[in-house]
Coordinates of C-alpha atoms in Angstrom, one line a residue:
Chain A
M16 CA -27.8 -27.5 0.0
T17 CA -24.9 -26.1 2.0
K18 CA -21.7 -27.5 3.4
A19 CA -19.6 -26.3 6.1
N20 CA -17.4 -23.2 5.3
H21 CA -13.6 -23.6 5.5
Y22 CA -13.3 -21.3 8.2
G23 CA -15.9 -23.0 10.3
F24 CA -18.9 -21.0 9.5
P25 CA -21.9 -23.4 9.9
D26 CA -24.2 -22.5 7.0
A27 CA -25.1 -20.0 4.3
S28 CA -28.8 -20.1 4.7
G29 CA -29.5 -16.4 4.9
I30 CA -28.3 -12.8 4.8
Y31 CA -28.8 -9.9 7.2
I32 CA -28.2 -6.5 5.5
F33 CA -27.2 -3.5 7.5
S34 CA -25.7 0.0 6.9
P35 CA -22.7 0.7 9.0
S36 CA -21.2 3.5 6.9
S37 CA -22.7 5.9 4.4
A38 CA -26.5 6.4 3.7
I39 CA -28.0 4.5 0.9
A40 CA -28.6 6.8 -2.0
D41 CA -31.2 4.8 -3.8
P42 CA -33.6 2.6 -1.8
L43 CA -34.6 0.8 -5.1
A44 CA -31.1 -0.7 -5.0
L45 CA -31.8 -2.3 -1.7
E46 CA -35.0 -3.8 -3.0
R47 CA -33.0 -5.1 -6.2
A48 CA -30.3 -6.6 -3.9
T49 CA -33.1 -8.4 -1.9
T50 CA -34.7 -9.8 -5.0
Q51 CA -31.3 -10.9 -6.5
L52 CA -30.1 -12.6 -3.3
N53 CA -33.4 -14.4 -2.9
A54 CA -33.1 -15.6 -6.5
M55 CA -29.7 -17.0 -5.5
G56 CA -31.3 -19.1 -2.7
F57 CA -30.5 -16.8 0.3
K58 CA -33.2 -15.6 2.7
V59 CA -32.8 -12.0 3.3
A60 CA -33.7 -9.8 6.2
V61 CA -33.0 -6.0 6.3
D62 CA -32.0 -4.2 9.3
R63 CA -34.6 -1.7 10.4
T64 CA -32.3 1.4 10.1
A65 CA -30.7 0.3 6.8
L66 CA -32.2 3.2 5.1
A67 CA -31.7 5.8 7.8
R68 CA -29.8 8.9 7.2
H69 CA -27.8 11.4 9.4
Q70 CA -25.8 13.9 7.4
R71 CA -23.8 11.7 5.0
F72 CA -24.1 8.8 7.2
A73 CA -26.7 5.9 7.4
G74 CA -27.9 7.2 10.9
T75 CA -26.2 8.6 13.8
D76 CA -23.2 6.6 15.3
T77 CA -25.6 5.4 18.1
Q78 CA -27.9 4.2 15.5
R79 CA -25.3 2.4 13.4
L80 CA -23.9 0.8 16.5
A81 CA -27.4 -0.5 17.4
A82 CA -27.5 -2.0 13.9
F83 CA -24.3 -3.9 14.7
S84 CA -26.0 -5.2 18.0
R85 CA -29.1 -6.2 16.1
A86 CA -27.0 -7.9 13.4
I87 CA -25.2 -10.3 15.9
K88 CA -28.4 -11.1 17.7
Q89 CA -30.7 -12.0 14.8
K90 CA -30.6 -15.5 13.2
L91 CA -29.3 -15.4 9.7
P92 CA -25.7 -16.5 9.5
I93 CA -24.2 -13.8 7.0
V94 CA -24.1 -10.1 7.8
M95 CA -23.7 -7.9 4.7
A96 CA -23.0 -4.2 4.6
S97 CA -25.5 -2.2 2.3
R98 CA -22.7 -0.3 0.9
G99 CA -19.2 1.4 1.8
G100 CA -18.6 5.2 2.1
Y101 CA -17.5 6.5 5.5
G102 CA -18.2 6.0 9.0
I103 CA -16.8 2.8 10.6
T104 CA -13.6 4.3 12.0
R105 CA -15.9 6.4 14.2
L106 CA -17.6 3.4 15.7
L107 CA -14.5 1.2 16.3
P108 CA -13.8 2.3 19.9
H109 CA -17.4 1.4 20.8
L110 CA -17.9 -2.1 19.1
D111 CA -18.0 -5.0 21.3
F112 CA -15.6 -7.2 19.3
K113 CA -15.7 -10.3 21.5
A114 CA -19.6 -10.3 21.3
I115 CA -19.1 -9.9 17.5
A116 CA -16.7 -12.8 17.4
D117 CA -18.9 -14.9 19.7
S118 CA -21.8 -14.5 17.5
G119 CA -20.2 -16.6 14.8
K120 CA -21.7 -14.4 12.1
R121 CA -19.9 -14.1 8.8
F122 CA -19.4 -10.4 8.1
I123 CA -19.0 -9.1 4.5
G124 CA -18.4 -5.6 3.0
Q125 CA -15.9 -3.5 1.3
S126 CA -14.2 -0.2 1.1
D127 CA -15.0 1.6 4.4
F128 CA -15.8 -1.9 5.7
T129 CA -12.1 -2.8 5.6
A130 CA -11.8 -0.8 8.9
F131 CA -14.2 -3.4 10.4
N132 CA -12.7 -6.4 8.8
L133 CA -9.2 -5.5 10.0
A134 CA -10.3 -4.4 13.5
L135 CA -12.2 -7.6 14.1
L136 CA -9.1 -9.5 13.0
A137 CA -6.9 -7.3 15.3
Q138 CA -9.2 -7.6 18.2
T139 CA -10.3 -11.2 18.0
G140 CA -8.5 -13.2 15.2
M141 CA -11.8 -13.9 13.5
V142 CA -12.2 -14.3 9.9
S143 CA -14.6 -12.0 8.1
Y144 CA -15.0 -11.2 4.2
A145 CA -14.0 -8.6 1.8
G146 CA -16.5 -8.8 -1.2
P147 CA -19.6 -7.6 -2.7
T148 CA -22.1 -5.2 -0.9
A149 CA -25.9 -5.3 -1.1
C150 CA -26.7 -2.2 -2.9
S151 CA -23.4 -1.5 -4.8
D152 CA -23.3 -5.1 -6.2
F153 CA -26.5 -7.2 -5.8
G154 CA -28.4 -4.0 -6.2
A155 CA -26.9 -3.1 -9.5
K156 CA -29.4 -3.2 -12.6
K157 CA -27.2 -5.9 -14.0
P158 CA -25.2 -7.6 -11.3
E159 CA -21.8 -8.9 -12.7
I160 CA -22.4 -12.8 -12.8
L161 CA -19.0 -13.8 -11.7
T162 CA -19.2 -11.5 -8.6
T163 CA -22.4 -13.2 -7.6
E164 CA -21.2 -16.7 -8.3
I165 CA -17.9 -16.3 -6.5
F166 CA -19.8 -14.9 -3.5
G167 CA -22.3 -17.8 -3.5
E168 CA -19.5 -20.4 -3.8
S169 CA -17.5 -18.9 -1.1
M170 CA -20.3 -18.7 1.4
R171 CA -21.3 -22.2 0.7
G172 CA -17.8 -23.4 1.3
E173 CA -17.3 -24.5 -2.3
L174 CA -14.5 -22.2 -3.5
E175 CA -11.3 -24.0 -3.1
I176 CA -9.2 -22.2 -5.6
L177 CA -9.4 -18.8 -7.0
S178 CA -7.4 -18.3 -10.1
F179 CA -6.8 -15.2 -12.1
E180 CA -4.8 -14.0 -15.1
T181 CA -1.9 -11.5 -14.5
Q182 CA 0.1 -9.4 -16.8
D183 CA 2.8 -8.5 -14.0
A184 CA 3.6 -10.9 -11.2
D185 CA 6.7 -12.0 -9.5
A186 CA 7.1 -15.8 -9.1
V187 CA 5.8 -16.9 -5.7
D188 CA 4.7 -20.1 -3.9
C189 CA 3.7 -19.6 -0.2
R190 CA 1.3 -19.7 2.4
G191 CA 0.2 -16.9 4.8
V192 CA -2.6 -15.0 6.4
L193 CA -4.7 -13.2 3.7
W194 CA -5.5 -9.6 4.9
G195 CA -6.0 -6.1 3.6
G196 CA -8.8 -4.5 1.5
N197 CA -9.1 -0.7 0.7
L198 CA -5.6 0.7 0.8
A199 CA -6.8 4.2 2.3
M200 CA -8.4 2.3 5.1
V201 CA -5.6 -0.2 5.8
T202 CA -3.3 2.8 6.2
A203 CA -5.9 4.7 8.3
L204 CA -5.5 2.0 10.9
I205 CA -1.8 2.1 11.3
G206 CA -0.7 3.0 14.8
T207 CA -4.3 2.2 16.3
P208 CA -5.3 -0.9 18.2
Y209 CA -7.5 -1.9 15.0
M210 CA -4.4 -2.7 12.9
P211 CA -3.7 -6.5 12.8
K212 CA -0.1 -7.2 13.5
I213 CA 0.6 -9.9 10.9
K214 CA 4.0 -11.3 9.9
G215 CA 4.4 -13.6 6.9
G216 CA 0.9 -12.6 5.6
I217 CA -0.5 -12.1 2.0
L218 CA -1.5 -8.5 1.8
F219 CA -4.0 -7.2 -0.8
V220 CA -5.0 -3.8 -1.5
E221 CA -7.1 -1.8 -3.8
D222 CA -8.4 1.7 -4.1
V223 CA -10.6 4.3 -6.0
G224 CA -10.0 7.7 -6.9
E225 CA -6.4 7.9 -5.6
H226 CA -3.8 9.3 -7.7
P227 CA -0.8 6.9 -8.1
Y228 CA 1.5 9.3 -5.9
R229 CA -1.0 8.9 -3.1
I230 CA -1.1 5.1 -3.7
E231 CA 2.7 5.1 -3.5
R232 CA 2.7 7.3 -0.4
M233 CA 0.3 4.8 1.3
L234 CA 2.4 1.8 0.4
N235 CA 5.5 3.7 1.4
Q236 CA 4.0 4.3 4.9
L237 CA 3.3 0.5 5.2
A238 CA 6.8 0.0 4.2
Q239 CA 8.6 2.4 6.5
A240 CA 6.2 1.4 9.4
G241 CA 7.8 -2.1 9.1
I242 CA 4.6 -3.7 7.9
L243 CA 4.9 -4.4 4.2
G244 CA 8.5 -5.9 4.3
K245 CA 7.3 -8.5 6.7
Q246 CA 4.5 -10.0 4.3
K247 CA 5.2 -12.8 2.0
A248 CA 3.5 -11.0 -1.0
L249 CA 1.7 -7.9 -2.0
L250 CA -1.4 -8.5 -4.2
L251 CA -2.6 -5.5 -6.2
G252 CA -6.4 -5.4 -6.9
G253 CA -8.1 -2.5 -9.2
F254 CA -6.9 1.1 -8.7
T255 CA -9.5 2.9 -10.5
E256 CA -11.0 6.5 -11.3
Y257 CA -7.9 8.5 -10.8
K258 CA -6.6 11.2 -13.3
L259 CA -3.1 11.6 -14.4
A260 CA -1.9 15.2 -14.9
E261 CA 0.3 16.6 -17.5
H262 CA 3.0 17.4 -14.8
D263 CA 3.1 13.5 -14.0
Q264 CA 5.3 13.3 -17.2
G265 CA 5.2 9.6 -17.4
Y266 CA 4.8 8.9 -13.7
D267 CA 1.9 6.4 -13.4
L268 CA 0.9 3.3 -11.6
K269 CA 3.5 1.2 -13.2
S270 CA 6.2 3.7 -11.8
V271 CA 4.6 3.0 -8.3
I272 CA 4.8 -0.8 -8.8
S273 CA 8.2 -0.7 -10.0
Y274 CA 9.2 1.6 -7.1
I275 CA 7.6 -0.5 -4.4
R276 CA 9.1 -3.7 -5.9
K277 CA 12.7 -2.0 -5.8
T278 CA 12.3 -0.6 -2.3
V279 CA 10.5 -3.2 -0.5
G280 CA 11.8 -6.4 -2.1
I281 CA 8.6 -8.6 -1.5
P282 CA 6.9 -10.4 -4.5
V283 CA 4.3 -8.2 -6.1
I284 CA 1.3 -9.5 -8.0
T285 CA -1.0 -7.5 -10.1
G286 CA -4.5 -8.4 -11.5
L287 CA -6.4 -9.4 -8.4
P288 CA -10.0 -9.4 -9.4
Y289 CA -10.9 -7.1 -6.5
G290 CA -11.7 -3.4 -6.2
H291 CA -14.3 -0.7 -6.8
T292 CA -15.2 -2.7 -9.9
A293 CA -18.3 -4.8 -10.8
M294 CA -16.1 -7.8 -11.1
K295 CA -14.9 -8.7 -7.4
A296 CA -13.8 -11.8 -5.7
T297 CA -15.0 -12.7 -2.2
L298 CA -12.0 -12.9 -0.1
P299 CA -11.6 -14.4 3.6
I300 CA -9.7 -11.7 5.6
G301 CA -7.7 -13.5 8.5
A302 CA -7.7 -16.9 6.8
K303 CA -4.6 -18.8 5.9
I304 CA -4.3 -19.3 2.3
G305 CA -1.9 -20.7 -0.3
L306 CA -0.6 -18.4 -3.2
A307 CA 1.2 -19.6 -6.3
T308 CA 2.0 -18.2 -9.7
E309 CA 2.3 -20.2 -12.9
K310 CA 2.7 -19.0 -16.5
G311 CA 0.6 -15.8 -16.4
L312 CA -1.8 -17.3 -13.7
V313 CA -2.1 -16.7 -10.0
H314 CA -3.8 -19.3 -7.8
L315 CA -5.1 -18.5 -4.4
V316 CA -5.8 -21.7 -2.5
L317 CA -8.5 -20.9 -0.2
D318 CA -9.1 -24.3 1.7
E319 CA -5.6 -24.3 3.4
H320 CA -7.0 -23.8 6.8
E321 CA -8.7 -27.1 7.5
H322 CA -6.3 -29.4 5.9
Chain B
M29 CA 20.9 43.9 11.3
T30 CA 20.3 40.4 12.7
K31 CA 19.9 39.1 16.1
A32 CA 20.3 35.7 17.4
N33 CA 17.2 33.6 16.7
H34 CA 15.3 32.2 19.7
Y35 CA 16.2 28.7 18.7
G36 CA 19.9 29.3 18.6
F37 CA 20.2 29.8 14.9
P38 CA 23.1 32.4 14.4
D39 CA 21.9 34.6 11.5
A40 CA 19.6 35.2 8.8
S41 CA 22.0 36.5 6.2
G42 CA 21.1 34.5 3.3
I43 CA 18.8 31.7 1.8
Y44 CA 19.8 28.6 -0.2
I45 CA 16.9 27.4 -2.4
F46 CA 16.5 23.7 -3.4
S47 CA 13.8 21.4 -4.6
P48 CA 13.2 18.3 -2.5
S49 CA 9.7 17.4 -3.9
S50 CA 7.8 18.2 -7.1
A51 CA 9.4 19.7 -10.1
I52 CA 9.0 23.6 -10.5
A53 CA 6.3 24.2 -13.1
D54 CA 7.4 27.8 -13.9
P55 CA 11.0 28.9 -13.8
L56 CA 10.1 32.6 -13.8
A57 CA 8.6 32.0 -10.3
L58 CA 12.0 31.0 -9.1
E59 CA 13.4 34.3 -10.6
R60 CA 10.8 36.3 -8.9
A61 CA 11.5 34.6 -5.6
T62 CA 15.1 35.4 -5.9
T63 CA 14.4 39.1 -6.6
Q64 CA 11.8 39.3 -3.8
L65 CA 14.0 37.9 -1.3
N66 CA 17.0 39.9 -2.4
A67 CA 14.7 43.0 -2.0
M68 CA 14.1 41.8 1.5
G69 CA 17.7 41.9 2.4
F70 CA 18.5 38.1 1.9
K71 CA 21.4 36.9 -0.1
V72 CA 20.2 34.1 -2.4
A73 CA 21.7 31.0 -3.9
V74 CA 19.9 28.5 -6.0
D75 CA 20.9 24.8 -6.0
R76 CA 22.1 23.7 -9.2
T77 CA 19.3 20.9 -9.6
A78 CA 16.6 23.3 -8.4
L79 CA 15.0 23.2 -11.8
A80 CA 15.6 19.5 -12.6
R81 CA 12.7 17.3 -13.5
H82 CA 12.2 13.5 -13.5
Q83 CA 8.6 12.5 -14.1
R84 CA 6.7 14.6 -11.5
F85 CA 9.7 15.0 -9.2
A86 CA 12.4 17.7 -9.1
G87 CA 14.9 15.2 -10.3
T88 CA 15.6 11.5 -9.5
D89 CA 15.7 10.6 -5.7
T90 CA 19.5 10.4 -6.1
Q91 CA 19.4 14.1 -7.4
R92 CA 17.3 15.3 -4.6
L93 CA 19.3 13.5 -1.9
A94 CA 22.4 15.3 -3.5
A95 CA 20.6 18.6 -3.1
F96 CA 20.2 18.0 0.6
S97 CA 23.9 17.2 0.7
R98 CA 24.8 20.4 -1.1
A99 CA 22.3 22.4 1.0
I100 CA 24.0 21.4 4.4
K101 CA 27.5 22.1 2.8
Q102 CA 27.1 25.4 1.4
K103 CA 27.5 28.7 3.6
L104 CA 24.0 30.4 3.6
P105 CA 22.2 29.7 7.0
I106 CA 18.6 29.3 5.7
V107 CA 17.7 26.5 3.5
M108 CA 14.3 26.9 1.7
A109 CA 12.1 24.4 -0.3
S110 CA 11.3 25.8 -3.7
R111 CA 7.8 24.3 -3.3
G112 CA 5.9 21.3 -2.0
G113 CA 4.1 18.5 -4.0
Y114 CA 5.3 15.0 -3.3
G115 CA 8.6 13.1 -2.9
I116 CA 10.1 13.7 0.5
T117 CA 8.8 10.4 2.0
R118 CA 10.7 8.5 -0.6
L119 CA 14.0 10.1 0.5
L120 CA 13.4 9.8 4.4
P121 CA 15.4 6.5 4.8
H122 CA 18.4 7.7 2.9
L123 CA 18.8 11.3 4.6
D124 CA 21.7 11.5 7.1
F125 CA 19.6 13.5 9.8
K126 CA 22.8 13.7 12.1
A127 CA 24.7 15.6 9.5
I128 CA 21.6 17.7 8.7
A129 CA 21.2 18.7 12.4
D130 CA 24.9 19.2 12.8
S131 CA 24.9 21.6 9.9
G132 CA 22.9 24.2 12.0
K133 CA 20.9 25.2 9.0
R134 CA 17.4 26.5 9.4
F135 CA 15.1 24.5 7.1
I136 CA 11.9 25.9 5.9
G137 CA 9.2 24.6 3.7
Q138 CA 5.5 23.4 3.7
S139 CA 3.1 20.7 2.6
D140 CA 5.2 17.7 1.4
F141 CA 8.1 19.4 3.5
T142 CA 6.2 18.3 6.7
A143 CA 7.5 15.0 6.3
F144 CA 11.1 16.4 6.6
N145 CA 10.2 18.8 9.3
L146 CA 8.9 16.0 11.4
A147 CA 11.5 13.5 10.5
L148 CA 14.3 15.8 11.6
L149 CA 12.5 16.5 14.8
A150 CA 12.0 12.8 15.5
Q151 CA 15.5 11.7 14.6
T152 CA 17.5 14.6 16.2
G153 CA 15.1 16.9 18.1
M154 CA 16.2 19.8 15.9
V155 CA 13.9 22.7 15.2
S156 CA 12.9 23.7 11.6
Y157 CA 10.3 25.7 10.1
A158 CA 6.9 25.4 8.5
G159 CA 6.2 28.5 6.4
P160 CA 6.4 30.0 2.9
T161 CA 8.3 28.4 0.0
A162 CA 10.3 30.1 -2.7
C163 CA 8.1 29.7 -5.7
S164 CA 4.7 29.5 -4.3
D165 CA 5.0 32.4 -1.9
F166 CA 8.1 34.6 -2.7
G167 CA 7.5 33.7 -6.4
A168 CA 3.9 34.9 -6.6
K169 CA 3.4 37.9 -8.9
K170 CA 2.1 39.8 -5.7
P171 CA 3.6 38.0 -2.6
E172 CA 1.3 38.4 0.4
I173 CA 2.9 41.1 2.6
L174 CA 2.1 39.7 5.9
T175 CA 3.6 36.3 4.9
T176 CA 7.0 38.0 3.8
E177 CA 7.1 40.3 6.9
I178 CA 6.4 37.3 9.4
F179 CA 8.9 35.3 7.7
G180 CA 11.6 38.1 7.9
E181 CA 10.8 38.8 11.5
S182 CA 10.8 35.0 12.3
M183 CA 14.1 34.5 10.6
R184 CA 15.8 37.5 12.2
G185 CA 14.5 36.5 15.6
E186 CA 12.3 39.4 16.0
L187 CA 8.9 37.5 16.2
E188 CA 8.2 37.1 19.9
I189 CA 4.3 36.8 19.8
L190 CA 2.1 35.8 16.8
S191 CA -1.6 36.8 17.5
F192 CA -4.5 36.1 15.4
E193 CA -8.3 36.3 15.4
T194 CA -10.4 33.2 16.0
Q195 CA -14.1 32.5 15.6
D196 CA -14.0 29.4 17.5
A197 CA -11.6 28.5 20.1
D198 CA -11.7 26.7 23.4
A199 CA -10.0 28.7 26.3
V200 CA -6.6 27.6 26.9
D201 CA -3.2 28.9 28.5
C202 CA -0.4 26.4 28.1
R203 CA 3.1 25.7 27.0
G204 CA 4.3 22.8 24.8
V205 CA 6.3 21.8 21.8
L206 CA 4.7 23.2 18.6
W207 CA 4.6 20.5 15.9
G208 CA 2.6 19.5 12.9
G209 CA 1.9 20.9 9.5
N210 CA 0.2 19.3 6.6
L211 CA -2.4 16.9 8.1
A212 CA -2.1 14.3 5.2
M213 CA 1.7 14.1 5.8
V214 CA 1.6 14.0 9.6
T215 CA -0.8 11.0 9.3
A216 CA 1.5 9.6 6.6
L217 CA 4.3 9.2 9.2
I218 CA 2.3 7.4 11.8
G219 CA 4.0 4.1 12.7
T220 CA 7.2 5.0 11.1
P221 CA 10.5 6.1 12.7
Y222 CA 9.9 9.7 11.2
M223 CA 6.9 10.4 13.5
P224 CA 8.0 12.5 16.6
K225 CA 6.8 11.1 19.9
I226 CA 5.6 14.2 21.5
K227 CA 3.4 14.5 24.7
G228 CA 2.0 17.6 26.0
G229 CA 2.7 19.3 22.7
I230 CA 0.7 21.9 20.6
L231 CA -0.2 20.2 17.2
F232 CA -1.2 22.3 14.2
V233 CA -2.6 21.0 11.0
E234 CA -3.8 22.3 7.6
D235 CA -4.7 20.7 4.4
V236 CA -5.9 21.4 0.9
G237 CA -8.3 19.5 -1.4
E238 CA -9.3 17.1 1.3
H239 CA -13.0 16.6 1.9
P240 CA -13.9 17.0 5.7
Y241 CA -14.6 13.3 6.0
R242 CA -11.2 12.7 5.0
I243 CA -9.9 15.4 7.4
E244 CA -11.9 13.7 10.2
R245 CA -10.6 10.4 9.2
M246 CA -7.1 11.5 9.6
L247 CA -7.7 13.3 12.9
N248 CA -9.5 10.2 14.0
Q249 CA -6.3 8.2 13.2
L250 CA -4.2 10.5 15.3
A251 CA -6.8 10.2 18.1
Q252 CA -7.0 6.4 17.8
A253 CA -3.3 6.0 17.7
G254 CA -3.2 7.7 21.1
I255 CA -1.4 10.7 19.7
L256 CA -3.9 13.6 19.6
G257 CA -5.2 13.0 23.2
K258 CA -1.7 13.5 24.5
Q259 CA -1.5 17.0 23.0
K260 CA -2.4 20.2 25.1
A261 CA -4.2 21.7 22.2
L262 CA -5.1 21.3 18.5
L263 CA -4.5 24.3 16.1
L264 CA -6.5 24.2 13.0
G265 CA -5.2 26.3 10.0
G266 CA -6.7 26.6 6.6
F267 CA -8.5 23.6 5.1
T268 CA -9.2 24.7 1.6
E269 CA -10.1 23.6 -2.0
Y270 CA -12.6 20.9 -1.1
K271 CA -16.1 20.4 -2.4
L272 CA -19.1 19.3 -0.3
A273 CA -21.5 17.1 -2.2
E274 CA -25.4 17.0 -2.0
H275 CA -25.0 13.8 -0.1
D276 CA -23.2 15.4 2.8
Q277 CA -26.6 16.8 3.9
G278 CA -25.3 19.3 6.4
Y279 CA -22.0 17.3 7.2
D280 CA -19.2 19.9 6.8
L281 CA -15.9 21.1 8.5
K282 CA -17.9 22.4 11.4
S283 CA -19.3 18.8 12.0
V284 CA -15.7 17.4 12.1
I285 CA -14.5 20.1 14.5
S286 CA -17.4 19.4 16.7
Y287 CA -16.9 15.7 16.5
I288 CA -13.2 15.9 17.3
R289 CA -13.9 18.2 20.3
K290 CA -16.4 15.8 21.6
T291 CA -14.3 12.6 21.1
V292 CA -10.7 13.7 21.9
G293 CA -11.5 16.2 24.7
I294 CA -8.5 18.5 24.3
P295 CA -8.8 22.3 23.4
V296 CA -9.4 23.0 19.8
I297 CA -8.5 26.4 18.2
T298 CA -9.4 27.5 14.8
G299 CA -8.0 30.4 12.7
L300 CA -4.4 29.8 12.7
P301 CA -3.0 31.6 9.8
Y302 CA -1.4 28.8 8.1
G303 CA -2.2 26.6 5.2
H304 CA -2.3 26.4 1.4
T305 CA -3.1 30.1 1.4
A306 CA -1.3 33.1 0.5
M307 CA -1.3 34.3 4.0
K308 CA 0.8 31.8 6.2
A309 CA 2.8 32.3 9.2
T310 CA 6.3 31.0 9.8
L311 CA 6.1 28.5 12.6
P312 CA 9.1 26.8 14.5
I313 CA 8.4 23.0 14.6
G314 CA 9.9 21.5 17.6
A315 CA 10.2 24.6 19.6
K316 CA 8.6 25.1 23.1
I317 CA 6.1 27.8 22.8
G318 CA 3.2 29.3 24.7
L319 CA -0.4 29.4 23.8
A320 CA -3.1 31.5 25.2
T321 CA -6.7 32.6 24.2
E322 CA -8.2 35.9 25.1
K323 CA -11.5 37.5 24.0
G324 CA -11.5 36.3 20.3
L325 CA -7.7 36.3 20.1
V326 CA -5.2 33.6 20.1
H327 CA -1.5 34.4 21.1
L328 CA 1.5 32.1 20.3
V329 CA 4.3 33.2 22.4
L330 CA 7.4 32.0 20.4
D331 CA 10.2 33.1 22.6
E332 CA 9.5 30.6 25.4
H333 CA 12.5 28.6 24.6
E334 CA 15.3 31.0 25.8
H335 CA 13.6 32.5 28.8

């Protein structure tokens, strides 16, 4: 049984998997993803170049652009990236964003996919999703149960509030457009026509393999470009797989958070269950949501849009 | 003997060394730098917090800002960074660029220092230099002779043409403002008030420890932000210390260069002797120069400004 999604998407009957970024390393992960998603009640179709390879990419730019075209023409309502990696920024000038928005498909992906999520929002205002990908999440040998459950609830329009614990959050109670994703990809769009111009939004970011000084440099660019200070809150997801060096001498992610708090002056909230981690929420990019903190808990109210 | 520098700087009698970025790891390198620069005929003074440390930085932001203030008040005409690292972008909103330009000092540094070079150009139009730093170059146990010679000639206004061999260059014969530096720092300024707005310029970039896909992503951002296509040429310096992975499957720096040539359509010239390498030219950022290719050689005509 499905009910209408908060953001006007009609149904959650099936998922079309395609590869817009890097090549799939292990075809078995794609098979496991299909099995897992079937078991969750989704029909699944796999794009015919999902397993293509050209250098590090899942096919040439032409092939990956054609996959986008097929994805909006086929019938299943959800379009999911097989994985992240690199390659979408090369495609942005050649995508027909109007046709993509007109298709009414619900796009979901993460990491490199952030470039698409934000470009679609910038060019058309359309909501799409940051969340699990086919191979990296549903194709894992043991998919993270909360990740799959939240994804299912989100697609079926049943997820009204997402609450999580935080160790470090400024008090906040606000509403705004949720946007963001992978921090490196968010900053890679600054100055381009693919960067949404959002004031009073709620920006969330995560990253993998980036040293805290690079995380700080990226947040600082968002601040100095006049973007960060215009948001109502900054939500920090996972920042994983970086190595501190001896010469950091106490400088770490906490130093970065403290520095950003001091210099930007907007509420900062840590602990968002989203990142290059097995546990990741499904988050609607471009949707108006509510955000409130309460006694070590943070609540994202996801059904603000229709009420 | 000194003669007036092409860009109106009065003399090259001495060098003031300061630390605007990361902490100096080895104080002996600073001593060797002083000895080497003395031997080259330069008076040397070292800022009093050049050896300071706060976490990974050469002192707190306040200390490093005070070092800038001292550097423009003291008498030696050249102000040289002790090293790169990270830290200048934190200082940009607090620097008095007008006072810095009014001081008439010749600033030189590289890597993180690119943020200062470009911010000074953006905010005041003043020329400063990308080139060797005290500890990393003059403090090396065996300084690279060409690096030190070109630096000396450049500071004394004797360097009229810098020629280098290239394996891969589009034919070009043009004039324009030379600008750029470390690619990560150039892109970290996009969208901020510290990014120069240069049309018809000659952009040079280098980087260290960045995988070709990240180099491509950064160049792509410069392209999609409308910056790269407005330049008369792109000069590529050293891109060093990155590791290709098996899944790159033939994707490498050559792929990036070929992709950028095809998508941006401006002349691309490789082989610029500048980067995180012992051999590095001293390059005037913000100066109008000439650029011409001829039979596997590239000529940078550095004395265009006054003629």
